[in-house]
Coordinates of N, CA and C and ligand atoms in Angstrom, one line a residue:
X1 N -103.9 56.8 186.6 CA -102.4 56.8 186.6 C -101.8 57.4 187.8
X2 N -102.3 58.5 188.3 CA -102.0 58.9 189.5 C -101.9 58.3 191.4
X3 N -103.3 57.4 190.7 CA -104.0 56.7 191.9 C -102.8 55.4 191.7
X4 N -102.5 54.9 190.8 CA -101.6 53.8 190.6 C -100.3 54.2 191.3
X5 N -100.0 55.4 190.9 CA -98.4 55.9 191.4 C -98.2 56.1 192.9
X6 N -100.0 56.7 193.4 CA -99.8 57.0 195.0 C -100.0 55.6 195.7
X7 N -100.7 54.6 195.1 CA -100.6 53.3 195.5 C -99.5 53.1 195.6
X8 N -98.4 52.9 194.7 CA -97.2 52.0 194.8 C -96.7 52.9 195.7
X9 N -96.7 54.4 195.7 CA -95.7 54.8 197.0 C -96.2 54.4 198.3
X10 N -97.5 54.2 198.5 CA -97.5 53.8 199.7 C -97.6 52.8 199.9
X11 N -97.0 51.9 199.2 CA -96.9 50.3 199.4 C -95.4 50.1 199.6
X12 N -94.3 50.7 199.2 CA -93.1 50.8 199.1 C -92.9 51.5 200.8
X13 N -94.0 52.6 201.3 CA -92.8 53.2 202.1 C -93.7 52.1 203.5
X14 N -94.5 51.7 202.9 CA -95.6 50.5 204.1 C -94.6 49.0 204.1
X15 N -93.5 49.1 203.4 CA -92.7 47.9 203.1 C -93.3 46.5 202.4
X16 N -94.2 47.1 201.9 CA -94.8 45.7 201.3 C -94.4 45.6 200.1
X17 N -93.8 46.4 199.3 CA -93.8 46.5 197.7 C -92.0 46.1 198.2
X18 N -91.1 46.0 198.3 CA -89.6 46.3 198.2 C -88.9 44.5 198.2
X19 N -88.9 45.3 196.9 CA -87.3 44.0 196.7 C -88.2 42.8 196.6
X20 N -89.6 42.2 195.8 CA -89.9 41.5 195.4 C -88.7 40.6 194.3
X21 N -88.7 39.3 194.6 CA -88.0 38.4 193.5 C -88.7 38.7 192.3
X22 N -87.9 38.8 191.1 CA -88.9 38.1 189.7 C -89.7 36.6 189.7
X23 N -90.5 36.7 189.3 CA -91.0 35.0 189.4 C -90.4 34.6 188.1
X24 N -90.5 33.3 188.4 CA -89.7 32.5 187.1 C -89.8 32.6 185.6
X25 N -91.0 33.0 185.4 CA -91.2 33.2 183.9 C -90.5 34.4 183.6
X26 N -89.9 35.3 184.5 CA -89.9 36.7 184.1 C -88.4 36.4 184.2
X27 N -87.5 35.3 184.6 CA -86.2 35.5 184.7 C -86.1 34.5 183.6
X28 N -87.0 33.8 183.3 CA -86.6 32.9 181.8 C -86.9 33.8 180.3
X29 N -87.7 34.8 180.7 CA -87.9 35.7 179.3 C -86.7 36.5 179.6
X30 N -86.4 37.1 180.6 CA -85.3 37.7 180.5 C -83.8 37.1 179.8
X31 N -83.3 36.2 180.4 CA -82.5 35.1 179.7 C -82.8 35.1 178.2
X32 N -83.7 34.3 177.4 CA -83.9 34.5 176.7 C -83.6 35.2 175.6
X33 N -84.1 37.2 176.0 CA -84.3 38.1 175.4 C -82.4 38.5 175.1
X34 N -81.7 37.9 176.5 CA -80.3 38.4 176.2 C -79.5 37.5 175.6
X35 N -80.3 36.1 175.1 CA -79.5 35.1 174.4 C -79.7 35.6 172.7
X36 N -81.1 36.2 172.9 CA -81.5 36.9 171.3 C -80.6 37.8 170.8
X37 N -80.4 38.9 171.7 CA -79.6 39.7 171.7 C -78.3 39.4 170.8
X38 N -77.7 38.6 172.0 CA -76.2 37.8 172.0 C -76.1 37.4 170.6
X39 N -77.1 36.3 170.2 CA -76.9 35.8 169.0 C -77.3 37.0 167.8
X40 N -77.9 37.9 167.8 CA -78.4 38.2 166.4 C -76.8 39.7 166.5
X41 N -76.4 39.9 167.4 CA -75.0 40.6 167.3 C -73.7 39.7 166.7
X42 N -73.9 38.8 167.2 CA -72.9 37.8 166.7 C -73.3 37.6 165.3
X43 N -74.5 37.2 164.9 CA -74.8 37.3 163.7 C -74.8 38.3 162.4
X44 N -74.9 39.2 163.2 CA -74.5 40.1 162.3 C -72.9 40.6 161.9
X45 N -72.1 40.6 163.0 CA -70.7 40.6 163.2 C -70.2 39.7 162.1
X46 N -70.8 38.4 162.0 CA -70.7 37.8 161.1 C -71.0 38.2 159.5
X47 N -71.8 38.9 159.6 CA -72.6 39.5 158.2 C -71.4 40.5 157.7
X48 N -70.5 40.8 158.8 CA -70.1 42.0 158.3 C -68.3 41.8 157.7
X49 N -68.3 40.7 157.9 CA -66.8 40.2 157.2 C -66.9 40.7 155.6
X50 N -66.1 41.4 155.1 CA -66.1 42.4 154.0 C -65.8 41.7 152.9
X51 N -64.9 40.7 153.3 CA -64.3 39.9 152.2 C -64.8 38.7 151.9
X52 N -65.3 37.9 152.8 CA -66.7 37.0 153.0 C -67.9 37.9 151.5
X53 N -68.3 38.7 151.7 CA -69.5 39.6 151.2 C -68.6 39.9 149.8
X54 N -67.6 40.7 149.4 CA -67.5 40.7 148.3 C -67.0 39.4 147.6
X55 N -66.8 38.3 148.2 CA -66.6 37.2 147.3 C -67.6 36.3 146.9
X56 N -69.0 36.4 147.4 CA -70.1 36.2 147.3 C -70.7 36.7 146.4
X57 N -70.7 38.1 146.5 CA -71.2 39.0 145.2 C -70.9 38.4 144.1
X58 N -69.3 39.0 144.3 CA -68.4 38.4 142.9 C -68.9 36.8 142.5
X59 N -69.1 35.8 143.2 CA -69.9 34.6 142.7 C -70.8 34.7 141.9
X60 N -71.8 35.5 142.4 CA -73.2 35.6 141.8 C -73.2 36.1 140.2
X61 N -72.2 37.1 140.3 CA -72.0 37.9 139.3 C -71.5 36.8 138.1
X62 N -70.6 36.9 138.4 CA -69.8 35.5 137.9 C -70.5 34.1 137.3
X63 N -71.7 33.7 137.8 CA -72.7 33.2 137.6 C -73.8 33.7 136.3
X64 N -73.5 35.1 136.2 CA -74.3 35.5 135.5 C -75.5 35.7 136.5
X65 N -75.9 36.1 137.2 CA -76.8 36.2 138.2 C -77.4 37.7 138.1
X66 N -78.4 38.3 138.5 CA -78.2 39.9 138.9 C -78.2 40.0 140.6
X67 N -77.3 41.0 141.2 CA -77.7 40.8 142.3 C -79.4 41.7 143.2
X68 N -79.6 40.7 143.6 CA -81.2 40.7 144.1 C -81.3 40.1 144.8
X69 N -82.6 40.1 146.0 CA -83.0 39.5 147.0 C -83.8 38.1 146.7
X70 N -83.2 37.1 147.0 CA -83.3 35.9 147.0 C -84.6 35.6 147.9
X71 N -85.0 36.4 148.6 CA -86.3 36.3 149.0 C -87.6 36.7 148.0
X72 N -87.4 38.3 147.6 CA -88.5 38.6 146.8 C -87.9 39.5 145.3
X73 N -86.8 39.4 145.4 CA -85.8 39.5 143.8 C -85.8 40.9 144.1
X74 N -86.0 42.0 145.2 CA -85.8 43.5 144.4 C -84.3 43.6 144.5
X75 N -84.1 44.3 143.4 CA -82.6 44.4 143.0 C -82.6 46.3 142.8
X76 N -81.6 47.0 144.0 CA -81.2 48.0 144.6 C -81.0 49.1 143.2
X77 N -79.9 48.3 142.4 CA -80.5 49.0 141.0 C -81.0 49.2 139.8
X78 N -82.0 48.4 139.8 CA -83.4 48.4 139.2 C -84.3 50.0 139.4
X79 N -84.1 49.7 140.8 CA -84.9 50.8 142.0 C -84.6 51.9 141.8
X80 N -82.5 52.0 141.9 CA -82.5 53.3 142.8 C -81.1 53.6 141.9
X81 N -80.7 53.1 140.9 CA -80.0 53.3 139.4 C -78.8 52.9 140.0
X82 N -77.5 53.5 139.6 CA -76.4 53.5 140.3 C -76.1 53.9 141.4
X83 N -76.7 54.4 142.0 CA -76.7 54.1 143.8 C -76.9 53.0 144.0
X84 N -77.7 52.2 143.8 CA -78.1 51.3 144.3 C -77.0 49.7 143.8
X85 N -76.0 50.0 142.6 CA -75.3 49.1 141.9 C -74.8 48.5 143.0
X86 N -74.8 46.7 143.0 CA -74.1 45.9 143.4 C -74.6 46.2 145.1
X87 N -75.3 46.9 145.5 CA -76.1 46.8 146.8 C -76.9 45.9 147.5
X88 N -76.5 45.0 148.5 CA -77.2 43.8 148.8 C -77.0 43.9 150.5
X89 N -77.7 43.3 151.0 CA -77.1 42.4 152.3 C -76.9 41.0 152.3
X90 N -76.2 40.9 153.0 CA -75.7 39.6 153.1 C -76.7 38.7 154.2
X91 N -76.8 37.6 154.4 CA -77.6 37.0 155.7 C -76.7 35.6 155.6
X92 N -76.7 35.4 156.8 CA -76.2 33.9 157.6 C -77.1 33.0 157.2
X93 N -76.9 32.1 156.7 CA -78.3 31.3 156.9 C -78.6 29.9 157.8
X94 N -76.9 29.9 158.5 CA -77.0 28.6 159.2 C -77.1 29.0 160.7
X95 N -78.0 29.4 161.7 CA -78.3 29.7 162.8 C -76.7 29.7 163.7
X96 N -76.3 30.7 164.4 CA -75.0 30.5 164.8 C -75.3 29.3 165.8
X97 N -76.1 29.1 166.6 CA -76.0 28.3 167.6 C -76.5 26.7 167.1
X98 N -76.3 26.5 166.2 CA -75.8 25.3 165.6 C -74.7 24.8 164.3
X99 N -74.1 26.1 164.5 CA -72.7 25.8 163.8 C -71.6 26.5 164.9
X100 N -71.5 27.1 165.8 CA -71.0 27.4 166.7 C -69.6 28.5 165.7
X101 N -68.8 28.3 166.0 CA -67.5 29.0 165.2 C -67.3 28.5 164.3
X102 N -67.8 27.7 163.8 CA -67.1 27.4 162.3 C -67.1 28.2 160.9
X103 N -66.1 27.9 160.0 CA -65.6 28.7 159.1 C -67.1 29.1 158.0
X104 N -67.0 30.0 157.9 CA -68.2 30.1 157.0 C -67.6 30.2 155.2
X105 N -69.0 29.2 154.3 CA -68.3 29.3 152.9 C -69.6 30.1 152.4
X106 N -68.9 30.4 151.2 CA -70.0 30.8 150.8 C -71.8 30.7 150.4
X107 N -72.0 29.5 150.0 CA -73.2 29.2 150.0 C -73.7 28.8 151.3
X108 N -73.1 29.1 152.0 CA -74.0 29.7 153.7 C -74.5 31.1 154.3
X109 N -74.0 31.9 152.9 CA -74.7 33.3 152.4 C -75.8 33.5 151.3
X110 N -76.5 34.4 152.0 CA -77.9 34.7 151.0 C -77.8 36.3 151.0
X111 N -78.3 36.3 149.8 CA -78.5 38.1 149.7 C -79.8 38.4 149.6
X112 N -79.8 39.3 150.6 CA -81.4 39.7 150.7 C -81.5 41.0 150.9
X113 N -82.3 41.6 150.4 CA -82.9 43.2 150.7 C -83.0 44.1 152.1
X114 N -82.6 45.0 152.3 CA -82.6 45.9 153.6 C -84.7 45.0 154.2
X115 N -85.5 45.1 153.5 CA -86.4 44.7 154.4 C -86.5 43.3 154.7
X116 N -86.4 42.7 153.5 CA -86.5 41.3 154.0 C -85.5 40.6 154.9
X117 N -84.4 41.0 154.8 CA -83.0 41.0 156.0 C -84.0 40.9 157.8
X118 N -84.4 42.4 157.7 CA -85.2 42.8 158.9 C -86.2 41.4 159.2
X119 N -87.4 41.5 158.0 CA -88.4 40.4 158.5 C -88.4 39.1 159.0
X120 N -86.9 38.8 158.3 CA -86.2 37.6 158.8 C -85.6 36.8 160.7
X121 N -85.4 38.4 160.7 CA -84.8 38.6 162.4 C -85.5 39.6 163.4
X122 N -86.9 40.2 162.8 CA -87.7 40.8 163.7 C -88.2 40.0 164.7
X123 N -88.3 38.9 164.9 CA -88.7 38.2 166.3 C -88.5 36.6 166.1
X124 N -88.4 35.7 166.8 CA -87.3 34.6 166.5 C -88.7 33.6 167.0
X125 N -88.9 32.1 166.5 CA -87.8 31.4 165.7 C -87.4 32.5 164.6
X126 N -86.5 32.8 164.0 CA -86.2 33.5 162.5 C -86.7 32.7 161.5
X127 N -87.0 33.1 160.8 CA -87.3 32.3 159.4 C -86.2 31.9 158.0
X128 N -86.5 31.0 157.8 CA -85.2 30.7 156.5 C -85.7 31.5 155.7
X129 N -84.8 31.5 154.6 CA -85.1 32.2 153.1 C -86.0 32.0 152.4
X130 N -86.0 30.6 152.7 CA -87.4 29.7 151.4 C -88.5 30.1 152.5
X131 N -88.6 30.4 154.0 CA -90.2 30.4 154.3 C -91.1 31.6 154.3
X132 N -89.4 32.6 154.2 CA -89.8 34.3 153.8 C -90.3 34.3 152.5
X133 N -89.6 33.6 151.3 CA -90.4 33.8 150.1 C -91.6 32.7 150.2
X134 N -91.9 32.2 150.7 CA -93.4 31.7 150.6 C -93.7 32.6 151.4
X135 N -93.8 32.9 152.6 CA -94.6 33.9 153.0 C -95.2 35.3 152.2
X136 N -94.2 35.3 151.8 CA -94.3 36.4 150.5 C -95.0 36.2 149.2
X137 N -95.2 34.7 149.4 CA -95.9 34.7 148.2 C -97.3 34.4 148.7
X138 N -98.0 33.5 149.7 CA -99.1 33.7 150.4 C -99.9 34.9 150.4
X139 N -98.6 35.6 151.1 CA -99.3 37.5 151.2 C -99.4 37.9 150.1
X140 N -98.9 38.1 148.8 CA -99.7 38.5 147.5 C -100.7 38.1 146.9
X141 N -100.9 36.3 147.1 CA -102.4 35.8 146.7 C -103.1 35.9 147.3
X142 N -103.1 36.6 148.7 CA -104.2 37.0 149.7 C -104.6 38.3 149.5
X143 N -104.0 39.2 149.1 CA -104.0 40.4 148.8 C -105.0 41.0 148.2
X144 N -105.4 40.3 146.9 CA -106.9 41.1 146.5 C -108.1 40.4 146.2
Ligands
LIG201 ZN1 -86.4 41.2 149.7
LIG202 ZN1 -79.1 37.9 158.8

């Protein structure tokens, strides 16, 4: 680690190290990384419309539904009693960058659990809802 550090300084002050370009793949991951960004903030901005979210709930309910994760059904108060009542996330399901600004209705909302929310948008392509619960279900019948 040392030998690495005293290399680069004397490559830098020998002028051979300074102010290299990125090569192209490193300015296309870069790009990329800030279009991910861009979108899963917008996406979430969107998740966070309050009135959007409790008129959804209120549907489900209304349905006779319990609310639970449409991915893998845990339901917040099952788990965690009245703390957990009527506790969901909400998720986008129509990729912003193919509905652009348009109005969102409700069955373009899914309720899903603090983890499976995550699994959905830990690294992209993202996954729909139906490929999280199949995945979910793969991974249990592999399990033992
Ligand atoms: Zn879940
Ligand atoms: Zn989401």
């Amino acid at each position: 680690m040392r030998a690495a550090a005293e290399s680069i300084r004397q490559g830098v002050r020998s002028g051979e190290l300074i102010d290299l370009p990125p090569v192209e793949e490193e300015v296309e991951q870069d790009i990329s990384a800030l279009e991910g960004r861009l979108l899963i903030r917008k996406h979430y901005a969107r998740e966070r419309n309050r009135k959007l979210r409790s008129q959804k709930i209120d549907k489900v309910l209304a349905q006779g539904s319990p609310i639970a994760c449409e991915a893998c059904d845990f339901d917040f108060a099952r788990t965690y009693g009245p703390r957990g009542g009527n506790y969901i996330e909400v998720h986008h399901i129509v990729p912003l960058h193919h509905i652009g600004e348009s109005k969102t209705r409700l069955d373009d909302l899914a309720l899903l659990c603090a983890n499976c929310h995550r699994m959905i948008h830990v690294s992209r392509p993202w996954l729909t809802v139906d490929e999280l619960h199949v995945l979910l279900q793969e991974q249990s019948q592999s399990g033992d």
